[in-house]
C-alpha cells in the first residue's frame, strides 16, 4: 500500500506541517507521495529535497 500526503496552505498551518512531518519521520511512517498548496507546497518541496537527496 502506498501513502500520499497533501499539505494545506496558510502561514500557521505551514509551520504545523513541519511538526507533523517530524513526528512521521520519528515513528518511521514513510510517505510515497507528497504535495501541497501555498505554504504547504513549500514545506512539501523542502521535505522532499531533504529526504530524497540523501
Coordinates of N, CA and C in Angstrom, one line a residue:
X1 N 0.8 -1.2 0.0 CA 0.0 0.0 0.0 C 0.9 1.2 0.0
X2 N 0.5 2.2 -0.8 CA 1.3 3.5 -0.8 C 0.5 4.5 0.0
X3 N 1.3 5.5 0.5 CA 0.7 6.6 1.3 C 1.1 7.9 0.7
X4 N 0.0 8.7 0.5 CA 0.2 10.1 0.0 C -0.2 11.1 1.1
X5 N 0.4 12.2 1.0 CA 0.2 13.3 2.0 C 0.0 14.6 1.2
X6 N -1.0 15.3 1.5 CA -1.3 16.6 0.9 C -1.3 17.7 2.0
X7 N -0.5 18.7 1.9 CA -0.3 19.7 2.9 C -1.1 21.0 2.5
X8 N -1.9 21.5 3.5 CA -2.7 22.7 3.2 C -1.9 24.0 3.2
X9 N -2.6 25.1 2.8 CA -2.0 26.4 2.8 C -2.3 27.2 4.0
X10 N -1.6 28.2 4.2 CA -1.8 29.1 5.4 C -0.5 29.1 6.2
X11 N -0.2 30.3 6.7 CA 1.1 30.5 7.4 C 1.3 29.6 8.6
X12 N 0.3 29.6 9.5 CA 0.4 28.8 10.7 C 0.4 27.3 10.4
X13 N -0.5 26.9 9.4 CA -0.5 25.5 9.1 C 0.8 25.1 8.5
X14 N 1.5 25.9 7.7 CA 2.8 25.6 7.2 C 3.8 25.3 8.3
X15 N 3.8 26.0 9.4 CA 4.6 25.7 10.5 C 4.2 24.4 11.2
X16 N 2.9 24.1 11.3 CA 2.5 22.9 11.9 C 2.8 21.7 11.1
X17 N 2.9 21.8 9.7 CA 3.3 20.7 8.9 C 4.7 20.2 9.2
X18 N 5.5 21.1 9.6 CA 6.9 20.7 9.9 C 6.9 19.7 11.1
X19 N 6.1 20.0 12.1 CA 6.0 19.1 13.3 C 5.4 17.8 12.9
X20 N 4.4 17.8 12.0 CA 3.8 16.5 11.6 C 4.8 15.7 10.9
X21 N 5.5 16.3 10.0 CA 6.5 15.5 9.2 C 7.6 15.0 10.1
X22 N 8.0 15.8 11.1 CA 9.0 15.3 12.1 C 8.5 14.1 12.8
X23 N 7.2 14.2 13.3 CA 6.6 13.1 14.0 C 6.5 11.8 13.2
X24 N 6.2 12.0 11.9 CA 6.1 10.8 11.0 C 7.4 10.2 10.8
X25 N 8.5 11.0 10.6 CA 9.8 10.5 10.4 C 10.3 9.8 11.7
X26 N 10.1 10.3 12.9 CA 10.5 9.7 14.1 C 9.8 8.3 14.3
X27 N 8.6 8.2 13.8 CA 7.8 7.0 14.0 C 7.9 6.1 12.8
X28 N 8.8 6.3 11.9 CA 9.1 5.5 10.7 C 7.9 5.3 9.8
X29 N 7.1 6.4 9.6 CA 6.0 6.4 8.7 C 6.5 7.0 7.4
X30 N 6.6 6.2 6.4 CA 7.1 6.6 5.1 C 6.0 7.1 4.2
X31 N 6.3 8.2 3.5 CA 5.3 8.8 2.6 C 5.8 8.6 1.2
X32 N 5.0 8.0 0.3 CA 5.4 7.8 -1.1 C 5.2 9.0 -2.0
X33 N 4.1 9.7 -1.7 CA 3.8 10.9 -2.5 C 3.5 12.1 -1.5
X34 N 4.0 13.3 -1.9 CA 3.7 14.4 -1.1 C 3.4 15.6 -2.0
X35 N 2.4 16.4 -1.6 CA 2.1 17.6 -2.4 C 1.5 18.6 -1.4
X36 N 1.3 19.8 -1.9 CA 0.8 20.9 -1.0 C 0.3 22.1 -1.9
X37 N -0.3 23.0 -1.2 CA -0.7 24.2 -1.8 C -0.2 25.4 -0.9
X38 N 0.2 26.5 -1.5 CA 0.7 27.7 -0.8 C 1.9 27.3 0.1
X39 N 1.8 27.6 1.4 CA 2.9 27.3 2.3 C 3.1 25.8 2.4
X40 N 2.1 25.0 2.2 CA 2.2 23.6 2.2 C 3.1 23.0 1.1
X41 N 3.0 23.7 0.0 CA 3.9 23.3 -1.1 C 5.3 23.6 -0.9
X42 N 5.6 24.7 -0.2 CA 7.0 25.0 0.2 C 7.5 23.9 1.2
X43 N 6.7 23.6 2.2 CA 7.2 22.6 3.2 C 7.3 21.2 2.5
X44 N 6.4 20.9 1.6 CA 6.4 19.6 0.9 C 7.7 19.5 0.0
X45 N 8.0 20.6 -0.7 CA 9.2 20.5 -1.5 C 10.5 20.5 -0.7
X46 N 10.5 21.2 0.4 CA 11.7 21.2 1.2 C 11.9 19.8 1.9
X47 N 10.8 19.2 2.3 CA 10.8 17.9 2.8 C 11.3 16.8 1.8
X48 N 10.8 16.9 0.6 CA 11.2 16.0 -0.5 C 12.7 16.2 -0.8
X49 N 13.2 17.4 -0.9 CA 14.6 17.6 -1.1 C 15.4 17.0 0.0
X50 N 15.0 17.2 1.2 CA 15.8 16.7 2.4 C 15.8 15.2 2.4
X51 N 14.7 14.5 2.2 CA 14.6 13.1 2.3 C 15.2 12.4 1.1
X52 N 15.0 12.9 -0.2 CA 15.4 12.2 -1.3 C 16.8 12.6 -1.9
X53 N 17.4 13.5 -1.2 CA 18.8 13.9 -1.6 C 19.8 13.2 -0.8
X54 N 19.4 12.3 0.1 CA 20.3 11.6 0.9 C 21.1 10.6 0.2

